[in-house]
Each structure stands twice: as structure tokens, then as C-alpha cells.
Short mmCIF file of C-alpha atoms in Angstrom, two decimals:
data_model
loop_
_atom_site.label_atom_id
_atom_site.label_comp_id
_atom_site.label_asym_id
_atom_site.label_seq_id
_atom_site.Cartn_x
_atom_site.Cartn_y
_atom_site.Cartn_z
CA MET H 1 95.21 -11.55 10.74
CA SER H 2 96.83 -8.32 11.97
CA GLU H 3 95.06 -5.74 14.02
CA ALA H 4 96.85 -3.16 11.89
CA ARG H 5 93.98 -2.94 9.45
CA LEU H 6 91.78 -1.53 12.23
CA LYS H 7 94.25 1.21 13.23
CA PRO H 8 92.18 4.38 13.76
CA ASN H 9 92.90 7.49 11.74
CA ARG H 10 93.09 10.09 14.50
CA PHE H 11 92.87 13.08 12.21
CA PHE H 12 89.71 11.87 10.48
CA ALA H 13 88.11 10.89 13.81
CA CYS H 14 88.68 14.34 15.30
CA PHE H 15 87.70 16.18 12.11
CA PHE H 16 84.51 14.12 11.60
CA TYR H 17 83.20 14.60 15.10
CA MET H 18 84.17 18.27 15.34
CA VAL H 19 82.58 19.39 12.08
CA GLN H 20 79.45 17.22 12.17
CA PRO H 21 77.28 19.87 13.93
CA ILE H 22 78.05 22.38 11.16
CA ARG H 23 76.25 20.12 8.68
CA ASN H 24 73.09 20.31 10.74
CA GLN H 25 72.61 24.09 11.06
CA ASN H 26 69.16 23.83 9.58
CA ARG H 27 68.00 22.04 12.71
CA GLY H 28 68.27 25.24 14.67
CA GLU H 29 70.95 27.02 16.65
CA MET H 30 70.09 25.23 19.91
CA MET H 31 70.36 21.77 18.34
CA MET H 32 73.66 22.76 16.73
CA LYS H 33 75.12 23.82 20.08
CA MET H 34 73.96 20.63 21.78
CA LYS H 35 75.36 18.41 19.05
CA LYS H 36 78.62 20.37 18.96
CA LYS H 37 79.13 19.72 22.66
CA MET H 38 78.27 16.05 22.23
CA TYR H 39 80.56 15.43 19.26
CA THR H 40 83.41 17.48 20.72
CA LYS H 41 83.23 15.38 23.89
CA ALA H 42 83.06 12.19 21.81
CA ALA H 43 86.09 13.22 19.77
CA LEU H 44 88.12 13.93 22.89
CA VAL H 45 87.17 10.57 24.40
CA ILE H 46 88.05 8.69 21.23
CA VAL H 47 91.32 10.52 20.61
CA THR H 48 92.36 10.19 24.27
CA GLY H 49 91.74 6.46 24.19
CA MET H 50 93.56 6.04 20.88
CA LEU H 51 96.59 8.06 21.97
CA ALA H 52 96.83 6.07 25.17
CA ALA H 53 96.82 2.81 23.25
CA SER H 54 98.90 3.95 20.28
CA ASN H 55 102.02 2.06 21.33
CA ILE H 56 100.34 -1.33 20.90
CA TRP H 57 100.46 -1.16 17.11
CA PRO H 58 103.35 -2.73 15.16
CA SER H 59 105.31 -0.64 12.69
CA ALA H 60 103.15 -1.70 9.75
CA ALA H 61 100.18 -0.04 11.42
CA HIS H 62 101.73 3.39 11.02
CA VAL H 63 101.57 3.23 7.23
CA LYS H 64 98.77 5.58 6.19
CA ALA H 65 95.86 3.58 4.78
CA ALA H 66 94.03 4.62 1.65
CA PRO H 67 91.16 7.10 2.12
CA SER H 68 87.68 5.62 1.84
CA ALA H 69 87.12 7.02 -1.66
CA ALA H 70 90.27 5.42 -3.08
CA PHE H 71 90.20 1.76 -2.10
CA LYS H 72 91.61 -0.46 -4.81
CA ASP H 73 89.11 -3.26 -4.25
CA THR H 74 85.39 -3.07 -4.96
CA ILE H 75 83.07 -2.23 -2.09
CA PRO H 76 79.55 -3.74 -2.43
CA ALA H 77 77.03 -1.05 -3.35
CA TRP H 78 74.98 -1.72 -0.21
CA ALA H 79 78.03 -0.99 1.97
CA GLU H 80 79.71 1.91 0.13
CA ASP H 81 78.29 4.73 2.23
CA SER H 82 78.83 2.80 5.46
CA VAL H 83 82.46 2.04 4.68
CA LYS H 84 83.09 5.72 3.95
CA THR H 85 81.41 6.71 7.22
CA VAL H 86 83.37 4.33 9.45
CA VAL H 87 86.69 5.07 7.78
CA ASP H 88 86.20 8.83 7.92
CA ALA H 89 85.20 8.46 11.59
CA GLY H 90 88.38 6.54 12.38
CA ILE H 91 86.47 3.51 13.64
CA MET H 92 87.67 1.18 10.87
CA ASN H 93 90.45 1.57 8.35
CA GLY H 94 91.68 0.04 5.15
CA TYR H 95 94.87 -1.97 4.70
CA PRO H 96 98.20 -0.28 3.97
CA ASP H 97 98.09 -1.81 0.46
CA GLY H 98 95.08 0.40 -0.36
CA THR H 99 92.36 -2.23 0.01
CA PHE H 100 89.48 -2.57 2.45
CA LYS H 101 88.72 -6.28 1.95
CA PRO H 102 84.97 -5.89 2.59
CA ASN H 103 84.23 -9.61 2.29
CA ASP H 104 86.86 -10.73 4.76
CA PRO H 105 85.60 -11.93 8.15
CA ILE H 106 86.30 -9.84 11.22
CA THR H 107 87.70 -11.55 14.30
CA ARG H 108 86.13 -11.33 17.74
CA ALA H 109 89.12 -9.34 18.98
CA GLU H 110 88.81 -6.86 16.12
CA LEU H 111 85.08 -6.55 16.76
CA LEU H 112 85.79 -5.66 20.41
CA LYS H 113 87.96 -2.78 19.24
CA VAL H 114 85.39 -1.55 16.74
CA MET H 115 82.62 -1.63 19.36
CA ALA H 116 84.73 0.21 21.94
CA LEU H 117 85.38 3.02 19.45
CA THR H 118 81.76 3.09 18.28
CA PHE H 119 80.46 3.60 21.83
CA TYR H 120 83.07 6.27 22.69
CA LEU H 121 84.63 4.23 25.50
CA THR H 122 87.83 5.37 27.17
CA VAL H 123 90.50 2.74 26.59
CA ALA H 124 93.31 2.45 29.16
CA PRO H 125 96.94 2.00 28.09
CA PRO H 126 97.93 -1.66 27.76
CA SER H 127 100.13 -3.35 30.31
CA ALA H 128 103.53 -4.64 29.29
CA GLY H 129 103.20 -7.85 27.33
CA GLN H 130 99.42 -7.58 27.18
CA LEU H 131 97.57 -8.77 24.08
CA TRP H 132 96.66 -5.83 21.86
CA TYR H 133 92.90 -6.23 22.23
CA LYS H 134 92.80 -6.58 26.04
CA PRO H 135 92.34 -2.83 26.74
CA TYR H 136 89.28 -2.80 24.46
CA GLU H 137 87.90 -5.94 26.08
CA ALA H 138 88.35 -4.32 29.50
CA ALA H 139 86.65 -1.10 28.40
CA LEU H 140 83.62 -2.98 27.09
CA THR H 141 83.52 -5.16 30.21
CA ASN H 142 83.59 -2.12 32.50
CA ALA H 143 80.71 -0.62 30.50
CA LYS H 144 78.76 -3.91 30.88
CA ILE H 145 78.56 -4.24 27.11
CA TYR H 146 80.71 -7.36 26.99
CA MET H 147 80.52 -10.05 29.67
CA SER H 148 82.52 -13.17 30.40
CA GLY H 149 80.94 -16.11 28.64
CA ASP H 150 79.33 -14.04 25.88
CA TRP H 151 81.66 -15.50 23.26
CA PRO H 152 83.95 -18.52 22.99
CA THR H 153 87.36 -17.89 24.55
CA ASP H 154 89.33 -17.87 21.29
CA LEU H 155 88.99 -14.24 20.23
CA THR H 156 91.20 -14.71 17.18
CA LYS H 157 88.41 -16.63 15.40
CA PRO H 158 85.83 -14.89 13.14
CA ALA H 159 82.91 -13.27 14.95
CA THR H 160 79.39 -14.50 14.26
CA ARG H 161 76.27 -12.44 13.67
CA ASN H 162 74.92 -13.58 17.04
CA GLU H 163 78.08 -12.34 18.77
CA MET H 164 77.82 -9.04 16.93
CA ALA H 165 74.19 -8.72 18.06
CA ILE H 166 75.08 -9.11 21.75
CA THR H 167 77.46 -6.14 21.88
CA ALA H 168 75.31 -4.02 19.56
CA VAL H 169 72.19 -4.42 21.71
CA ARG H 170 73.92 -3.90 25.04
CA GLY H 171 75.86 -0.92 23.75
CA SER H 172 72.91 0.86 22.14
CA GLN H 173 70.21 0.12 24.74
CA ALA H 174 71.03 0.92 28.36
CA ALA H 175 68.32 -1.42 29.67
CA TYR H 176 70.32 -4.42 28.43
CA ARG H 177 73.70 -3.43 29.88
CA GLY H 178 74.89 -6.26 32.09
CA GLN H 179 71.89 -8.42 31.17
CA ARG H 180 72.33 -12.05 30.19
CA LEU H 181 69.76 -12.99 27.57
CA THR H 182 69.67 -15.95 25.23
CA ALA H 183 71.50 -15.56 21.94
CA ALA H 184 68.14 -15.84 20.17
CA GLU H 185 66.67 -12.92 22.12
CA PHE H 186 69.73 -10.75 21.52
CA MET H 187 69.41 -11.44 17.79
CA PHE H 188 65.73 -10.51 17.86
CA ARG H 189 66.40 -7.30 19.81
CA ALA H 190 69.07 -6.33 17.29
CA VAL H 191 66.86 -6.98 14.26
CA ASN H 192 63.78 -5.42 15.86
CA ALA H 193 65.79 -2.26 16.60
CA GLY H 194 66.86 -2.00 12.95
CA LEU H 195 70.51 -2.79 13.70
CA LEU H 196 70.57 -6.04 11.72
CA SER H 197 68.49 -7.27 8.81
CA ARG H 198 68.19 -10.31 6.58
CA ASN H 199 71.38 -11.78 5.19
CA GLY H 200 69.91 -12.74 1.83
CA THR H 201 66.77 -12.27 -0.23
CA SER H 202 64.28 -14.15 1.96
CA ALA H 203 63.12 -12.92 5.35
CA GLU H 204 64.14 -16.20 6.94
CA ALA H 205 67.82 -15.68 5.99
CA ILE H 206 69.08 -14.01 9.16
CA ASP H 207 72.00 -16.48 9.41
CA THR H 208 72.51 -16.16 13.15
CA ALA H 209 75.55 -18.44 13.34
CA GLY H 210 77.18 -17.18 10.15
CA THR H 211 80.43 -15.26 10.32
CA THR H 212 80.25 -11.53 9.80
CA THR H 213 82.25 -9.58 7.22
CA ARG H 214 84.00 -6.24 7.45
CA ALA H 215 81.37 -4.71 5.16
CA GLN H 216 78.56 -5.97 7.39
CA VAL H 217 80.27 -4.56 10.47
CA ALA H 218 80.63 -1.20 8.71
CA VAL H 219 76.87 -1.17 8.07
CA LEU H 220 76.15 -2.05 11.71
CA VAL H 221 78.45 0.69 13.02
CA THR H 222 76.80 3.25 10.75
CA ARG H 223 73.39 2.28 12.11
CA LEU H 224 74.67 2.54 15.68
CA LEU H 225 75.99 6.03 14.95
CA LYS H 226 72.61 7.01 13.52
CA LEU H 227 70.91 5.80 16.70
CA GLN H 228 73.32 7.87 18.76
CA ASP H 229 72.40 10.82 16.55
CA GLY H 230 68.72 10.38 17.46
CA GLU H 231 67.61 8.83 14.18
CA THR H 232 64.98 6.10 13.93
CA LEU H 233 66.12 3.07 11.97
CA PRO H 234 63.85 1.19 9.56
CA VAL H 235 63.07 -2.36 10.68
CA ASP H 236 63.07 -5.37 8.37
CA GLN H 237 59.71 -6.77 9.52
CA GLY H 238 60.19 -10.13 7.84
CA ALA H 239 63.61 -10.66 9.40
CA SER H 240 62.28 -9.43 12.75
CA THR H 241 59.57 -12.09 12.58
CA ALA H 242 62.15 -14.75 11.73
CA ALA H 243 64.31 -13.76 14.70
CA GLU H 244 61.35 -13.51 17.07
CA VAL H 245 59.95 -16.92 16.08
CA ALA H 246 63.39 -18.45 16.60
CA TRP H 247 63.38 -16.90 20.07
CA HIS H 248 59.90 -17.66 21.47
CA HIS H 249 57.77 -19.20 18.70
CA HIS H 250 55.54 -16.22 17.87
CA ASN H 251 55.91 -12.73 16.37
CA MET H 252 53.44 -10.58 18.31
CA ILE H 253 56.13 -8.06 19.31
CA THR H 254 57.11 -7.56 15.68
CA MET H 255 53.55 -7.21 14.42
CA PHE H 256 51.77 -5.42 17.27
CA GLY H 257 54.40 -4.51 19.88
CA GLN H 258 52.73 -7.01 22.21
CA ASP H 259 54.54 -9.34 24.60
CA ASP H 260 51.89 -10.95 26.81
CA LEU H 261 51.56 -14.38 25.21
CA VAL H 262 51.73 -17.62 27.12
CA SER H 263 54.93 -19.55 26.74
CA LEU H 264 54.93 -21.58 23.54
CA PRO H 265 54.70 -24.51 22.95
CA TYR H 266 51.42 -24.53 24.89
CA LYS H 267 49.78 -27.89 25.60
CA VAL H 268 45.98 -28.23 25.62
CA ASN H 269 44.55 -31.30 27.33
CA VAL H 270 41.90 -32.76 25.04
CA ASN H 271 40.88 -36.04 26.64
CA SER H 272 42.35 -39.26 27.96
CA LYS H 273 43.48 -40.27 24.47
CA PHE H 274 45.51 -37.33 23.18
CA ASP H 275 46.65 -33.73 23.73
CA VAL H 276 47.27 -30.95 21.24
CA SER H 277 50.24 -28.60 21.57
CA ILE H 278 50.31 -25.15 19.97
CA GLU H 279 53.91 -25.22 18.79
CA GLN H 280 53.97 -21.72 17.34
CA MET H 281 51.66 -18.90 16.32
CA LEU H 282 52.48 -16.68 13.37
CA VAL H 283 50.80 -13.43 12.35
CA LEU H 284 51.48 -12.91 8.66
CA ASP H 285 50.66 -10.07 6.31
CA PRO H 286 49.85 -11.56 2.88
CA GLY H 287 50.08 -8.06 1.41
CA ASP H 288 53.80 -7.85 2.22
CA SER H 289 55.64 -9.41 -0.72
CA GLN H 290 58.93 -9.31 1.24
CA GLY H 291 57.46 -10.62 4.49
CA TYR H 292 58.08 -13.78 6.45
CA TYR H 293 56.91 -16.91 4.59
CA SER H 294 55.76 -14.74 1.68
CA GLN H 295 56.71 -17.53 -0.73
CA TYR H 296 53.90 -19.67 0.72
CA LEU H 297 51.29 -16.92 0.38
CA LYS H 298 51.92 -15.52 -3.09
CA ASP H 299 50.90 -18.64 -5.03
CA THR H 300 47.27 -18.66 -3.86
CA GLU H 301 44.27 -16.37 -3.93
CA ASP H 302 42.28 -18.55 -1.53
CA PHE H 303 41.73 -15.99 1.23
CA PHE H 304 38.24 -15.72 2.66
CA LEU H 305 36.49 -13.14 4.85
CA GLY H 306 32.86 -13.60 5.86
CA GLY H 307 32.46 -16.50 3.45
CA GLN H 308 33.61 -14.44 0.45
CA TYR H 309 36.86 -14.31 -1.49
CA ALA H 310 39.05 -11.51 -0.15
CA GLN H 311 42.13 -9.64 -1.30
CA PRO H 312 45.29 -10.92 0.40
CA ASN H 313 46.13 -7.47 1.78
CA ALA H 314 42.71 -7.14 3.45
CA GLY H 315 43.63 -9.16 6.51
CA TYR H 316 46.22 -10.77 8.73
CA LEU H 317 46.72 -14.51 8.58
CA PHE H 318 47.03 -16.24 11.95
CA ALA H 319 48.84 -19.55 11.43
CA PHE H 320 48.91 -21.98 14.35
CA LYS H 321 51.26 -24.93 14.06
CA LEU H 322 49.62 -27.78 15.98
CA LYS H 323 51.08 -31.05 17.21
CA GLY H 324 48.90 -33.94 18.34
CA ILE H 325 50.41 -36.18 21.03
CA SER H 326 48.96 -39.65 21.60
CA LYS H 327 48.42 -40.93 25.15
CA VAL H 328 47.30 -44.40 24.07
CA ALA H 329 48.04 -47.09 21.51
CA SER H 330 45.07 -47.81 19.27
CA ASN H 331 43.88 -47.84 15.67
CA GLU H 332 41.82 -44.69 16.17
CA TYR H 333 42.33 -41.61 14.00
CA VAL H 334 41.75 -38.08 15.32
CA ASP H 335 41.71 -34.62 13.76
CA VAL H 336 44.05 -32.20 15.54
CA LEU H 337 42.17 -29.33 13.85
CA GLY H 338 38.87 -30.39 15.41
CA VAL H 339 39.78 -29.55 19.00
CA PHE H 340 39.65 -25.75 19.32
CA TYR H 341 39.45 -22.57 17.25
CA MET H 342 40.29 -18.88 17.47
CA PHE H 343 37.24 -16.91 18.58
CA VAL H 344 36.77 -13.70 16.57
CA GLU H 345 33.81 -11.50 17.51
CA SER H 346 33.21 -10.40 13.95
CA LEU H 347 31.94 -11.74 10.66
CA GLN H 348 35.09 -10.32 9.09
CA GLN H 349 37.10 -13.47 9.57
CA GLY H 350 37.62 -16.57 7.53
CA THR H 351 40.34 -18.93 6.44
CA PHE H 352 43.13 -19.55 3.96
CA TYR H 353 44.04 -22.51 1.78
CA PRO H 354 47.66 -23.02 0.69
CA SER H 355 48.36 -23.70 -2.96
CA ASP H 356 48.24 -27.33 -4.09
CA LYS H 357 51.99 -27.86 -3.76
CA TYR H 358 51.70 -27.25 0.00
CA MET H 359 48.65 -29.51 0.43
CA PHE H 360 49.74 -33.07 1.24
CA ASN H 361 47.69 -36.24 0.95
CA ASP H 362 50.46 -38.82 1.26
CA GLY H 363 49.26 -40.44 4.48
CA LYS H 364 51.87 -38.64 6.57
CA VAL H 365 51.30 -36.13 9.36
CA ILE H 366 54.88 -34.89 9.67
CA ASP H 367 56.15 -31.35 10.18
CA ARG H 368 57.19 -30.32 6.67
CA GLY H 369 58.59 -26.86 7.38
CA GLY H 370 57.01 -23.63 6.17
CA LEU H 371 53.24 -23.44 5.77
CA TYR H 372 51.30 -26.54 4.75
CA ARG H 373 48.22 -28.69 5.32
CA ASN H 374 48.26 -32.43 5.99
CA SER H 375 45.05 -33.98 4.68
CA THR H 376 45.44 -37.18 6.69
CA ASN H 377 44.11 -37.50 10.23
CA PHE H 378 46.43 -38.42 13.06
CA LYS H 379 46.55 -42.10 14.10
CA LEU H 380 47.01 -42.84 17.80
CA SER H 381 49.29 -45.74 16.92
CA LYS H 382 51.39 -45.70 20.09
CA VAL H 383 51.91 -43.72 23.25
CA GLY H 384 53.90 -40.60 22.34
CA ALA H 385 53.07 -40.71 18.63
CA GLU H 386 52.96 -37.24 17.07
CA GLY H 387 51.03 -35.68 14.21
CA TYR H 388 51.33 -32.15 12.81
CA ASP H 389 49.07 -29.76 10.94
CA TYR H 390 48.39 -26.03 10.54
CA TYR H 391 45.24 -24.19 11.56
CA TYR H 392 44.63 -20.91 9.68
CA VAL H 393 42.44 -17.92 10.51
CA PHE H 394 42.26 -14.88 8.22
CA VAL H 395 41.05 -11.74 10.04
CA ASP H 396 40.18 -8.31 8.67
CA LYS H 397 42.94 -5.76 9.42
CA ASN H 398 40.48 -3.05 10.39
CA PHE H 399 38.89 -5.35 12.95
CA ILE H 400 42.29 -6.19 14.41
CA GLN H 401 43.09 -2.50 14.83
CA SER H 402 39.70 -1.87 16.44
CA GLN H 403 40.40 -4.63 18.97
CA ILE H 404 43.80 -3.19 19.82
CA LYS H 405 42.24 0.24 20.28
CA LYS H 406 39.43 -1.16 22.44
CA TYR H 407 41.48 -3.41 24.73
CA GLY H 408 44.92 -1.82 24.53
CA ALA H 409 46.29 -4.97 22.90
CA LEU H 410 45.03 -7.87 20.80
CA PRO H 411 43.23 -10.68 22.68
CA ILE H 412 43.95 -14.16 21.35
CA HIS H 413 40.79 -15.91 22.52
CA MET H 414 40.52 -19.65 21.91
CA GLU H 415 37.45 -21.89 22.28
CA ARG H 416 37.19 -25.64 22.51
CA PHE H 417 34.60 -27.12 20.19
CA ALA H 418 31.46 -27.77 22.26
CA LYS H 419 27.69 -27.51 22.04
CA GLN H 420 27.75 -24.35 24.12
CA MET H 421 30.50 -21.89 24.97
CA ASP H 422 31.10 -21.45 28.68
CA LYS H 423 33.97 -20.74 31.06
CA ASN H 424 35.22 -24.30 30.60
CA THR H 425 35.50 -24.04 26.83
CA GLN H 426 37.49 -20.82 26.56
CA PHE H 427 41.17 -20.16 27.11
CA TYR H 428 43.47 -17.29 26.18
CA LEU H 429 46.94 -17.20 24.70
CA THR H 430 47.32 -13.56 25.76
CA GLY H 431 47.15 -11.72 29.04
CA VAL H 432 44.63 -9.28 27.59
CA LYS H 433 41.08 -10.67 27.27
CA ASP H 434 38.00 -9.57 25.36
CA ARG H 435 35.14 -11.30 27.16
CA GLU H 436 34.92 -14.05 29.72
CA TRP H 437 31.95 -16.36 29.97
CA GLN H 438 30.36 -16.30 33.41
CA GLN H 439 28.99 -19.84 33.36
#
């Protein structure tokens, strides 16, 4: 696949960045002057880099591509504005045959070039015999946006959404420049910043390992340009939860901006016979029809607060996935839900029952995916045997907000079942605490 299709249009790049401040005169003369300086500088950097590297393009690259408004192929409606923006800015271009090929994958090498132009990096002239993308790779490396080992070594292969997330996060957020995070955290940071969103209709469809298309890259670049322009991007909360859970098994950052949880899974020693591990903790908003796991919440009205039926949008559902782990081999059955509970200092809390199709009474205690309840107790049949179930707590939204206001964050206070609560029965999943028993 030729790099020719990404040849920058120098005239459009210069024109776009030079005239942009004129469109924003209503923001005030001072803002216009500041933006004019910024865009003028950006245009000079981009044009300088492109002129220096212009001799790397084969002759086909010098055929003028079709303007964004005249592509012969159909651009998806969700990408039309973004494609126009990136083409007019000279960051991406169409093919000489008048097409844009929005559904074609973009290679890692091509993505390096797009990112270098998006972040206004100065690109040095290539050395004799050097691969065309090497100057862009070097520019991103010098800026600590791209690091050795970030991607597989074959840069001619299609880029994945995870690989796109790495450069997008490092380039747009200075705190992550030069930082090596897991691929899962980079994906979460990208989604939580509004740079990426779901890749389908359900919140869970973030498709981290999927290849990325030219249209998707155009959308990402447009969002990056908006961030550089000081805009705040909307965040797909459902997709942010999906990415955060894939990273560290909870979604407290997405829901409450809170990152003080213990590391999950978190094992609780019960007795000499078995332990219970909190595998993940979800905070779900049943009132969000597009939210994470919304398909499991919309089929039931069995939400309770204070012993009464409640509207789904009245509270947050805390869903704890629990795993029992046997330490012995016996015929004894135990209930993994009968070990501890979430302490809520309010009557405005209750529970939730999934619809019948997610309630299982087949004698199995397996992890079924999604939200569910296993009606069978866990048999300690052998050492290391495992049994799964979900524990649900439905808590009034107003109470949650009052707790956050009172303590600065939301305490997740757990209590072991016992005749009397004391310092030996309580434990916290968060750094912030509400009350600690003295005895």
C-alpha cells in the first residue's frame, strides 16, 4: 500500500491554519490574536517539515488528489465532517483516482506520519536510501510519543486500535510522554479522554485489537485537533467503563473520577475451608440505556430501595463478581454471598434481581459472562475448586453524592457477617473511609 495516499496538501494545510482564527472573531480580539499566533506557528512547522521531506514521495504522489467534497466513493455519515477536516488540513489526503477509501485499514507506518503531522512535529529530511516513514518515526520518538517496543516491528501491517490509542494519549497528554503503560490502560485513557469510543452499538464493543480504518483515524485526528483548540470532548461513558474494567476490573474513575481502590481481584480469607475473591466491582447506572451492560438491566424492574420498588434511574447498582475458592475436599456446600456485604449508612439502599433469563438453577456455579445469579451453592469438592456468583447492592444516587461531598470521595465499606460489627469485621476497598469501629 503506497504512502502516496497520505501525501499532504501544502496549500490547504497553510490556508487552514492561517485563516482559522478569523472564524473565531466572536471570541474576542485577544483570543483571536493568541490563536492566530498559534496557528501561524503550527502552519510554519507543518509546511517546513513537509517541504524538507517532499523528495521522499514517488512521482504518483504529485498527482493532485480530489478535494474532500468531491470524493468518488461514499464516506460514512459519521466520518464525513472529520474526513473534510483532515483533508483540508493536509494531514490526510485522498487517492489520485479521486477516492478516499474510508474503510481501508491504515498501516502502522502511515499512522506514524499522520500522528507526526497532527502534533505539529518538525520532520527532518530523510537520509539516502531511508524508508519513507523513518523521519516521522524519528520525530515521534524524539517527542516521546512513540517508543521502541510500542508496536510490533513490521510497520507495513495494519495498525490496531490499541496502537492508535498509545500515540494519541502520549501526544495529547504531556504527563504520559515517555511513559510505558499497559495497552489496556492506554486504551482506557484514550476512551476516557473522549478520543476513542465504542466500535459498534454496545458499550462493550471497543474492539481493542481490531484494525483501524482511514475513516476512524480521520475521526481521531479531528478530536485531537479539537483538544488542541481547547475544546472538551464528550466521553462515551459505557465504552469508558468497558475499557476501565478491562484494565483494572472496576470503573470508579469513569463513574466518580476516583482511583483509590485496592488492586482487584481482592482475596478475603473466610475460614480454613474456603476464601472468597472479589474479581471485579462494577458501578452501573440503570437509567443509562446506552451504558455498560445495559442489556442486562433493561429487562427487569426489580430494583429496591428501603424495601420498596424503585425506579431504575433512582440509584446506582454496585455489582460485585465473587469467586469462591475451596481449600479442602469435602461434600460441604457454602454460599459465597453469605460472607460479607457492602455497608451503606442509609436506609436508601437495597438490591436488584436480574430477569429470569439471567437467573440460573442448573446446578452449576460457573462464570457465565455479563450479569447473572447462580442459585446453587458452591460445593467444596476439591482443593482449588471454584464457584462464581454476583452480589448486588442498589444505592440511592442522592446518597452517593452526599457521601462524595462529605468525604471527598466514595467509601466502599465492607463488613463480614457477624453478630456484632467491630474492627475485625470491617474492611475497605477504597483508601477513603467513612467510619472505623474502635473495638
